[in-house]
């Protein structure tokens, strides 16, 4: 058999081949190395995930959210196995569903290694941190999802959440928050002019967990009326309150119940009361401002959730005197200016005094429960 060798031409096409051949060879080697780098760790990862998923069928899942036995233990470093994203509590799943969840969590940690490392390092600082981390199924995954405002990027979500829980732990509020994560805690109570009993309850890491870490619920005789979710976080050299949600009941007659409550509270609307309570909490902790999410930045505006958006936040923020920011959000000072009742028409002064007295009563109760526990 005779082999024929075709020499390269010295023309432009021959020169192109002379240049392209080593480039193509180098590119092939790079792609081969990249395939090996991605393929073999992936095989190992899947192998370990399958083993972990199978073994988890025969052992208790997650960690038990408990506090240290002594106050000093909160400052002690953890000596047990470190938390990972997989330690978040989860509902019972089939093996394939559990495996898919584990692969998704590992993919997040690989795609965002720096934020994931800082996030997990924070929760592994003390046993109190770890107890809070596993108190809610979704807390460990929050930095990867939209939170409070669509303008917040992952590093900003990380800073907000870590500073909030740092505040909770340093203020001694961790036991209260752990309790509120499992059951609503009454922190304020008053009676309307009809004699109905109203109660303000604190929840933590509740179903409004995309909008805030602490939630205030307003009830009338066990009937839910209104909720607001907020987070206390560090900004620059001070502290602020970020409010991500004001939401009424989902009951069919919720509007009528809100109107009835407004009449019963001397014309004070439930959502106005909730905002005043959040401002009072912030002022009690020395926060300067309340940051209010605008319509365009609400996390419910993300794809698939827009049909659930009904309330006009912007209109309400403007109504209560909040200043619009350049990013589309609004802000208010935590300290509320005193109302000059004498400037009102005489026929409205009596009811205004009753509204003011009611607000001051409930704000005092709420601040006494939260700020005293966190002093």
Tab-separated table of C-alpha atoms in Angstrom:
chain	number	residue	atom	x	y	z
A	1	UNK	CA	0.000	0.000	0.000
A	2	UNK	CA	1.315	3.399	-0.970
A	3	UNK	CA	0.691	6.487	1.188
A	4	UNK	CA	0.532	9.815	-0.526
A	5	UNK	CA	1.679	12.875	1.395
A	6	UNK	CA	0.199	16.159	0.314
A	7	UNK	CA	2.521	18.981	1.289
A	8	UNK	CA	1.084	22.206	2.629
A	9	UNK	CA	0.930	25.012	0.182
A	10	UNK	CA	2.877	28.149	0.942
A	11	UNK	CA	-0.195	30.199	0.086
A	12	UNK	CA	-2.540	31.834	2.596
A	13	UNK	CA	-4.554	28.608	3.131
A	14	UNK	CA	-1.447	26.668	3.928
A	15	UNK	CA	-0.368	29.264	6.473
A	16	UNK	CA	-3.826	29.102	8.080
A	17	UNK	CA	-3.516	25.336	8.464
A	18	UNK	CA	-0.070	25.718	9.999
A	19	UNK	CA	-1.531	28.078	12.610
A	20	UNK	CA	-4.826	26.278	13.210
A	21	UNK	CA	-3.480	22.762	13.708
A	22	UNK	CA	-1.566	23.504	16.936
A	23	UNK	CA	-4.437	25.671	18.173
A	24	UNK	CA	-6.948	22.886	17.575
A	25	UNK	CA	-4.669	20.393	19.248
A	26	UNK	CA	-4.261	22.658	22.271
A	27	UNK	CA	-8.012	23.260	22.441
A	28	UNK	CA	-8.648	19.519	22.320
A	29	UNK	CA	-6.283	18.971	25.227
A	30	UNK	CA	-7.944	21.743	27.231
A	31	UNK	CA	-11.412	20.284	26.586
A	32	UNK	CA	-10.186	16.820	27.527
A	33	UNK	CA	-8.707	18.120	30.765
A	34	UNK	CA	-11.917	20.036	31.539
A	35	UNK	CA	-14.031	16.947	30.873
A	36	UNK	CA	-11.881	14.898	33.226
A	37	UNK	CA	-12.050	17.633	35.860
A	38	UNK	CA	-15.844	17.806	35.691
A	39	UNK	CA	-16.656	14.166	35.022
A	40	UNK	CA	-14.750	12.321	37.711
A	41	UNK	CA	-15.733	14.561	40.652
A	42	UNK	CA	-19.313	14.352	39.405
A	43	UNK	CA	-19.213	10.568	39.484
A	44	UNK	CA	-17.760	10.672	42.986
A	45	UNK	CA	-20.372	13.220	44.094
A	46	UNK	CA	-23.261	11.122	42.775
A	47	UNK	CA	-21.800	8.034	44.447
A	48	UNK	CA	-21.575	9.792	47.809
A	49	UNK	CA	-25.056	11.280	47.420
A	50	UNK	CA	-26.568	7.869	46.686
A	51	UNK	CA	-24.828	6.419	49.736
A	52	UNK	CA	-25.942	9.354	51.890
A	53	UNK	CA	-29.498	9.083	50.633
A	54	UNK	CA	-29.628	5.356	51.294
A	55	UNK	CA	-28.088	5.617	54.746
A	56	UNK	CA	-30.436	8.447	55.747
A	57	UNK	CA	-33.337	6.006	55.434
A	58	UNK	CA	-32.105	4.228	58.535
A	59	UNK	CA	-31.047	7.175	60.714
A	60	UNK	CA	-32.884	10.174	62.202
A	61	UNK	CA	-32.809	13.171	59.902
A	62	UNK	CA	-31.428	16.590	60.771
A	63	UNK	CA	-30.429	18.066	64.069
A	64	UNK	CA	-32.611	18.895	67.024
A	65	UNK	CA	-32.981	22.673	67.480
A	66	UNK	CA	-32.078	23.066	71.134
A	67	UNK	CA	-30.279	25.716	73.080
A	68	UNK	CA	-27.173	25.211	75.190
A	69	UNK	CA	-27.785	24.103	78.761
A	70	UNK	CA	-26.073	27.149	80.223
A	71	UNK	CA	-25.808	30.795	79.133
A	72	UNK	CA	-22.053	30.439	78.847
A	73	UNK	CA	-22.456	27.683	76.274
A	74	UNK	CA	-23.770	30.190	73.734
A	75	UNK	CA	-20.298	31.653	73.409
A	76	UNK	CA	-18.543	28.297	73.218
A	77	UNK	CA	-17.412	27.085	69.799
A	78	UNK	CA	-19.058	24.014	68.373
A	79	UNK	CA	-17.201	20.762	68.850
A	80	UNK	CA	-19.660	18.436	67.062
A	81	UNK	CA	-19.937	17.765	63.339
A	82	UNK	CA	-20.272	20.975	61.352
A	83	UNK	CA	-23.545	21.958	59.776
A	84	UNK	CA	-23.981	21.698	56.024
A	85	UNK	CA	-26.793	22.735	53.713
A	86	UNK	CA	-28.130	19.184	53.953
A	87	UNK	CA	-28.838	19.574	57.677
A	88	UNK	CA	-31.874	21.785	57.102
A	89	UNK	CA	-35.025	19.998	58.329
A	90	UNK	CA	-37.097	18.538	55.531
A	91	UNK	CA	-40.381	16.737	55.093
A	92	UNK	CA	-40.263	12.990	54.348
A	93	UNK	CA	-39.246	12.331	50.752
A	94	UNK	CA	-38.781	9.339	48.522
A	95	UNK	CA	-35.238	8.336	47.714
A	96	UNK	CA	-35.143	9.948	44.256
A	97	UNK	CA	-36.657	13.186	45.550
A	98	UNK	CA	-34.145	13.267	48.398
A	99	UNK	CA	-31.307	12.613	45.967
A	100	UNK	CA	-32.490	15.420	43.648
A	101	UNK	CA	-32.644	17.816	46.607
A	102	UNK	CA	-29.122	16.893	47.685
A	103	UNK	CA	-27.746	17.363	44.178
A	104	UNK	CA	-29.450	20.785	43.958
A	105	UNK	CA	-27.937	21.888	47.267
A	106	UNK	CA	-24.473	20.674	46.279
A	107	UNK	CA	-24.802	22.496	42.964
A	108	UNK	CA	-25.619	25.727	44.797
A	109	UNK	CA	-22.577	25.381	47.016
A	110	UNK	CA	-20.357	24.711	43.982
A	111	UNK	CA	-21.770	27.644	41.999
A	112	UNK	CA	-21.426	30.079	44.926
A	113	UNK	CA	-18.510	28.756	46.993
A	114	UNK	CA	-17.501	32.030	48.662
A	115	UNK	CA	-20.974	32.958	49.929
A	116	UNK	CA	-21.708	29.360	50.923
A	117	UNK	CA	-18.512	29.116	52.955
A	118	UNK	CA	-19.202	32.400	54.785
A	119	UNK	CA	-22.827	31.392	55.353
A	120	UNK	CA	-21.995	28.012	56.854
A	121	UNK	CA	-19.083	29.412	58.874
A	122	UNK	CA	-21.542	31.801	60.514
A	123	UNK	CA	-23.951	29.044	61.529
A	124	UNK	CA	-21.134	26.877	62.860
A	125	UNK	CA	-19.809	29.535	65.236
A	126	UNK	CA	-21.661	28.356	68.374
A	127	UNK	CA	-24.318	25.851	69.369
A	128	UNK	CA	-26.838	28.708	69.577
A	129	UNK	CA	-26.150	29.580	65.940
A	130	UNK	CA	-26.629	25.928	64.990
A	131	UNK	CA	-29.894	25.665	66.925
A	132	UNK	CA	-31.300	28.668	65.050
A	133	UNK	CA	-30.068	27.349	61.709
A	134	UNK	CA	-32.100	24.144	61.952
A	135	UNK	CA	-35.180	25.703	63.567
A	136	UNK	CA	-36.727	26.290	60.136
A	137	UNK	CA	-36.625	24.116	56.995
A	138	UNK	CA	-35.764	27.040	54.710
A	139	UNK	CA	-33.357	29.200	56.704
A	140	UNK	CA	-30.149	27.555	55.475
A	141	UNK	CA	-31.276	28.018	51.862
A	142	UNK	CA	-32.334	31.676	52.053
A	143	UNK	CA	-29.280	33.315	50.529
A	144	UNK	CA	-29.919	31.438	47.267
A	145	UNK	CA	-33.500	32.696	46.873
A	146	UNK	CA	-35.141	36.125	46.421
A	147	UNK	CA	-35.501	37.808	49.800
A	148	UNK	CA	-37.392	40.980	50.797
A	149	UNK	CA	-36.455	42.978	47.697
A	150	UNK	CA	-35.671	41.865	44.153
A	151	UNK	CA	-32.852	44.415	44.167
A	152	UNK	CA	-30.928	42.466	46.793
A	153	UNK	CA	-28.171	40.300	45.368
A	154	UNK	CA	-26.741	37.229	47.051
A	155	UNK	CA	-23.907	39.014	48.916
A	156	UNK	CA	-26.403	41.586	50.222
A	157	UNK	CA	-28.812	38.879	51.353
A	158	UNK	CA	-25.915	37.209	53.138
A	159	UNK	CA	-24.996	40.410	54.990
A	160	UNK	CA	-28.603	41.182	55.964
A	161	UNK	CA	-29.354	37.713	57.300
A	162	UNK	CA	-26.094	37.222	59.183
A	163	UNK	CA	-26.320	40.670	60.771
A	164	UNK	CA	-29.938	40.003	61.804
A	165	UNK	CA	-29.126	36.744	63.563
A	166	UNK	CA	-25.969	38.222	65.021
A	167	UNK	CA	-28.242	40.905	66.505
A	168	UNK	CA	-30.663	38.249	67.804
A	169	UNK	CA	-27.904	36.269	69.509
A	170	UNK	CA	-26.007	39.223	70.961
A	171	UNK	CA	-29.219	40.700	72.372
A	172	UNK	CA	-30.149	37.426	74.058
A	173	UNK	CA	-33.246	36.978	71.901
A	174	UNK	CA	-32.353	33.487	70.651
A	175	UNK	CA	-34.557	31.589	73.161
A	176	UNK	CA	-37.535	33.799	72.294
A	177	UNK	CA	-36.946	33.408	68.548
A	178	UNK	CA	-36.594	29.627	68.842
A	179	UNK	CA	-39.861	29.476	70.727
A	180	UNK	CA	-41.553	31.776	68.204
A	181	UNK	CA	-40.330	29.551	65.364
A	182	UNK	CA	-42.507	26.728	66.694
A	183	UNK	CA	-45.505	28.569	68.131
A	184	UNK	CA	-46.881	32.103	68.091
A	185	UNK	CA	-46.099	34.063	71.268
A	186	UNK	CA	-48.595	36.668	72.570
A	187	UNK	CA	-46.732	39.939	73.128
A	188	UNK	CA	-49.583	42.453	73.318
A	189	UNK	CA	-53.304	42.547	74.057
A	190	UNK	CA	-56.056	45.173	74.091
A	191	UNK	CA	-59.808	45.537	73.833
A	192	UNK	CA	-61.722	47.372	71.135
A	193	UNK	CA	-64.612	49.672	71.903
A	194	UNK	CA	-66.987	46.742	71.240
A	195	UNK	CA	-65.297	44.722	73.966
A	196	UNK	CA	-63.648	42.273	71.541
A	197	UNK	CA	-60.158	41.147	72.545
A	198	UNK	CA	-57.289	41.762	70.137
A	199	UNK	CA	-53.904	40.106	70.439
A	200	UNK	CA	-50.522	40.741	68.826
A	201	UNK	CA	-48.465	37.570	68.413
A	202	UNK	CA	-44.830	37.126	67.493
A	203	UNK	CA	-43.659	34.469	65.051
A	204	UNK	CA	-40.226	33.764	63.603
A	205	UNK	CA	-39.179	32.125	60.320
A	206	UNK	CA	-42.896	31.852	59.521
A	207	UNK	CA	-44.669	31.319	56.206
A	208	UNK	CA	-43.659	34.893	55.269
A	209	UNK	CA	-40.011	33.863	55.350
A	210	UNK	CA	-39.257	35.479	51.973
A	211	UNK	CA	-40.228	38.857	53.423
A	212	UNK	CA	-38.679	38.880	56.897
A	213	UNK	CA	-37.375	36.899	59.852
A	214	UNK	CA	-39.732	38.259	62.525
A	215	UNK	CA	-43.478	38.408	61.984
A	216	UNK	CA	-46.193	40.213	63.915
A	217	UNK	CA	-49.715	38.787	63.611
A	218	UNK	CA	-52.853	40.620	64.731
A	219	UNK	CA	-55.751	38.442	65.911
A	220	UNK	CA	-59.250	39.179	67.133
A	221	UNK	CA	-60.649	36.332	69.253
A	222	UNK	CA	-58.518	33.737	67.401
A	223	UNK	CA	-59.384	35.189	63.984
A	224	UNK	CA	-56.353	36.310	62.006
A	225	UNK	CA	-56.594	39.887	60.717
A	226	UNK	CA	-53.204	41.135	59.601
A	227	UNK	CA	-49.480	40.324	59.481
A	228	UNK	CA	-46.222	42.128	58.835
A	229	UNK	CA	-42.736	40.674	58.369
A	230	UNK	CA	-39.489	42.501	59.097
A	231	UNK	CA	-35.774	42.047	59.686
A	232	UNK	CA	-33.367	44.019	61.859
A	233	UNK	CA	-30.008	44.392	60.149
A	234	UNK	CA	-26.837	46.420	60.122
A	235	UNK	CA	-26.338	49.195	57.589
A	236	UNK	CA	-23.103	51.173	57.545
A	237	UNK	CA	-22.402	52.039	61.194
A	238	UNK	CA	-25.939	51.651	62.525
A	239	UNK	CA	-29.006	49.440	62.540
A	240	UNK	CA	-32.191	49.635	60.507
A	241	UNK	CA	-35.429	47.715	60.188
A	242	UNK	CA	-36.291	46.259	56.770
A	243	UNK	CA	-40.019	45.644	56.314
A	244	UNK	CA	-40.876	43.270	53.480
A	245	UNK	CA	-44.581	42.584	53.830
A	246	UNK	CA	-47.932	43.820	55.113
A	247	UNK	CA	-50.593	41.225	54.462
A	248	UNK	CA	-54.202	40.761	55.446
A	249	UNK	CA	-56.055	37.552	56.080
A	250	UNK	CA	-56.854	35.242	53.166
A	251	UNK	CA	-60.364	34.590	54.466
A	252	UNK	CA	-63.267	35.206	52.110
A	253	UNK	CA	-64.668	37.967	54.331
A	254	UNK	CA	-61.296	39.538	55.150
A	255	UNK	CA	-62.261	43.014	53.897
A	256	UNK	CA	-65.344	43.130	56.056
A	257	UNK	CA	-63.323	41.918	59.048
A	258	UNK	CA	-60.737	44.667	58.466
A	259	UNK	CA	-63.467	47.332	58.277
A	260	UNK	CA	-65.008	46.006	61.472
A	261	UNK	CA	-61.639	46.043	63.251
A	262	UNK	CA	-60.975	49.598	62.039
A	263	UNK	CA	-64.251	50.808	63.557
A	264	UNK	CA	-63.489	48.883	66.738
A	265	UNK	CA	-60.044	50.523	67.037
A	266	UNK	CA	-61.435	54.069	66.835
A	267	UNK	CA	-60.629	54.434	63.140
A	268	UNK	CA	-57.104	52.973	63.366
A	269	UNK	CA	-56.576	50.506	60.519
A	270	UNK	CA	-54.874	47.203	61.391
A	271	UNK	CA	-52.042	47.784	58.906
A	272	UNK	CA	-51.393	51.233	60.372
A	273	UNK	CA	-51.157	49.695	63.834
A	274	UNK	CA	-48.698	47.054	62.593
A	275	UNK	CA	-46.425	49.671	61.021
A	276	UNK	CA	-46.453	51.690	64.234
A	277	UNK	CA	-45.505	48.608	66.241
A	278	UNK	CA	-42.570	47.836	63.939
A	279	UNK	CA	-41.387	51.443	64.243
A	280	UNK	CA	-41.700	51.220	68.035
A	281	UNK	CA	-39.621	48.025	68.112
A	282	UNK	CA	-36.956	49.620	65.939
A	283	UNK	CA	-36.855	52.749	68.080
A	284	UNK	CA	-36.540	50.623	71.207
A	285	UNK	CA	-33.411	49.007	69.795
A	286	UNK	CA	-31.908	52.276	68.613
A	287	UNK	CA	-32.610	51.733	64.906
A	288	UNK	CA	-32.758	54.948	62.916
A	289	UNK	CA	-34.965	54.036	59.972
A	290	UNK	CA	-37.518	51.581	58.640
A	291	UNK	CA	-36.881	50.580	55.026
A	292	UNK	CA	-40.149	49.703	53.232
A	293	UNK	CA	-40.167	47.590	50.085
A	294	UNK	CA	-41.803	49.224	47.057
A	295	UNK	CA	-44.257	47.617	44.652
A	296	UNK	CA	-41.679	47.003	41.953
A	297	UNK	CA	-39.198	45.328	44.306
A	298	UNK	CA	-41.491	42.870	46.068
A	299	UNK	CA	-40.331	39.259	45.875
A	300	UNK	CA	-43.865	38.245	44.885
A	301	UNK	CA	-43.198	39.981	41.550
A	302	UNK	CA	-40.842	37.221	40.498
A	303	UNK	CA	-41.987	34.849	37.774
A	304	UNK	CA	-44.960	32.693	38.725
A	305	UNK	CA	-46.001	34.899	41.658
A	306	UNK	CA	-47.304	38.041	39.986
A	307	UNK	CA	-50.926	36.878	40.053
A	308	UNK	CA	-50.758	36.885	43.864
A	309	UNK	CA	-49.860	40.600	44.108
A	310	UNK	CA	-52.889	42.701	45.038
A	311	UNK	CA	-51.946	45.305	47.663
A	312	UNK	CA	-50.583	48.676	46.559
A	313	UNK	CA	-47.661	49.187	48.923
A	314	UNK	CA	-46.490	52.433	47.322
A	315	UNK	CA	-49.819	54.173	47.914
A	316	UNK	CA	-49.834	53.200	51.583
A	317	UNK	CA	-46.197	54.220	52.130
A	318	UNK	CA	-46.918	57.629	50.609
A	319	UNK	CA	-50.062	57.959	52.706
A	320	UNK	CA	-48.135	57.510	55.967
A	321	UNK	CA	-45.462	60.002	54.893
A	322	UNK	CA	-42.634	57.702	53.805
A	323	UNK	CA	-39.966	59.144	51.503
A	324	UNK	CA	-39.331	57.407	48.193
A	325	UNK	CA	-35.763	56.285	47.526
A	326	UNK	CA	-33.935	56.154	44.218
A	327	UNK	CA	-34.084	52.335	44.213
A	328	UNK	CA	-37.902	52.278	44.353
A	329	UNK	CA	-38.189	51.511	48.070
A	330	UNK	CA	-39.380	53.890	50.800
A	331	UNK	CA	-38.146	54.833	54.251
A	332	UNK	CA	-39.473	56.248	57.501
A	333	UNK	CA	-37.764	57.284	60.732
A	334	UNK	CA	-38.350	54.813	63.559
A	335	UNK	CA	-39.229	57.605	65.960
A	336	UNK	CA	-42.757	58.693	65.117
A	337	UNK	CA	-43.619	62.376	65.387
A	338	UNK	CA	-46.254	63.218	67.990
A	339	UNK	CA	-49.697	64.034	66.650
A	340	UNK	CA	-50.947	67.513	67.485
A	341	UNK	CA	-54.474	66.611	68.492
A	342	UNK	CA	-55.416	70.233	69.106
A	343	UNK	CA	-54.827	70.950	65.421
A	344	UNK	CA	-57.661	68.563	64.494
A	345	UNK	CA	-61.312	69.613	64.237
A	346	UNK	CA	-62.979	69.401	67.635
A	347	UNK	CA	-65.366	66.621	66.570
A	348	UNK	CA	-62.383	64.361	65.734
A	349	UNK	CA	-60.255	64.973	68.793
A	350	UNK	CA	-61.886	62.443	71.121
A	351	UNK	CA	-61.430	59.558	68.708
A	352	UNK	CA	-57.880	60.691	67.882
A	353	UNK	CA	-57.013	60.614	71.594
A	354	UNK	CA	-58.406	57.097	71.852
A	355	UNK	CA	-56.384	55.967	68.817
A	356	UNK	CA	-53.243	57.467	70.299
A	357	UNK	CA	-53.868	55.863	73.696
A	358	UNK	CA	-54.484	52.468	72.083
A	359	UNK	CA	-51.321	52.701	69.989
A	360	UNK	CA	-49.201	53.727	72.965
A	361	UNK	CA	-50.627	50.908	75.090
A	362	UNK	CA	-49.884	48.170	72.566
A	363	UNK	CA	-46.496	49.618	71.590
A	364	UNK	CA	-45.511	49.705	75.266
A	365	UNK	CA	-46.513	46.050	75.700
A	366	UNK	CA	-44.659	44.917	72.585
A	367	UNK	CA	-41.510	46.871	73.422
A	368	UNK	CA	-41.588	45.572	76.986
A	369	UNK	CA	-41.703	41.965	75.737
A	370	UNK	CA	-39.112	42.282	72.972
A	371	UNK	CA	-36.750	45.024	74.054
A	372	UNK	CA	-36.675	43.903	77.678
A	373	UNK	CA	-35.839	40.350	76.601
A	374	UNK	CA	-33.151	41.714	74.314
A	375	UNK	CA	-31.606	44.267	76.637
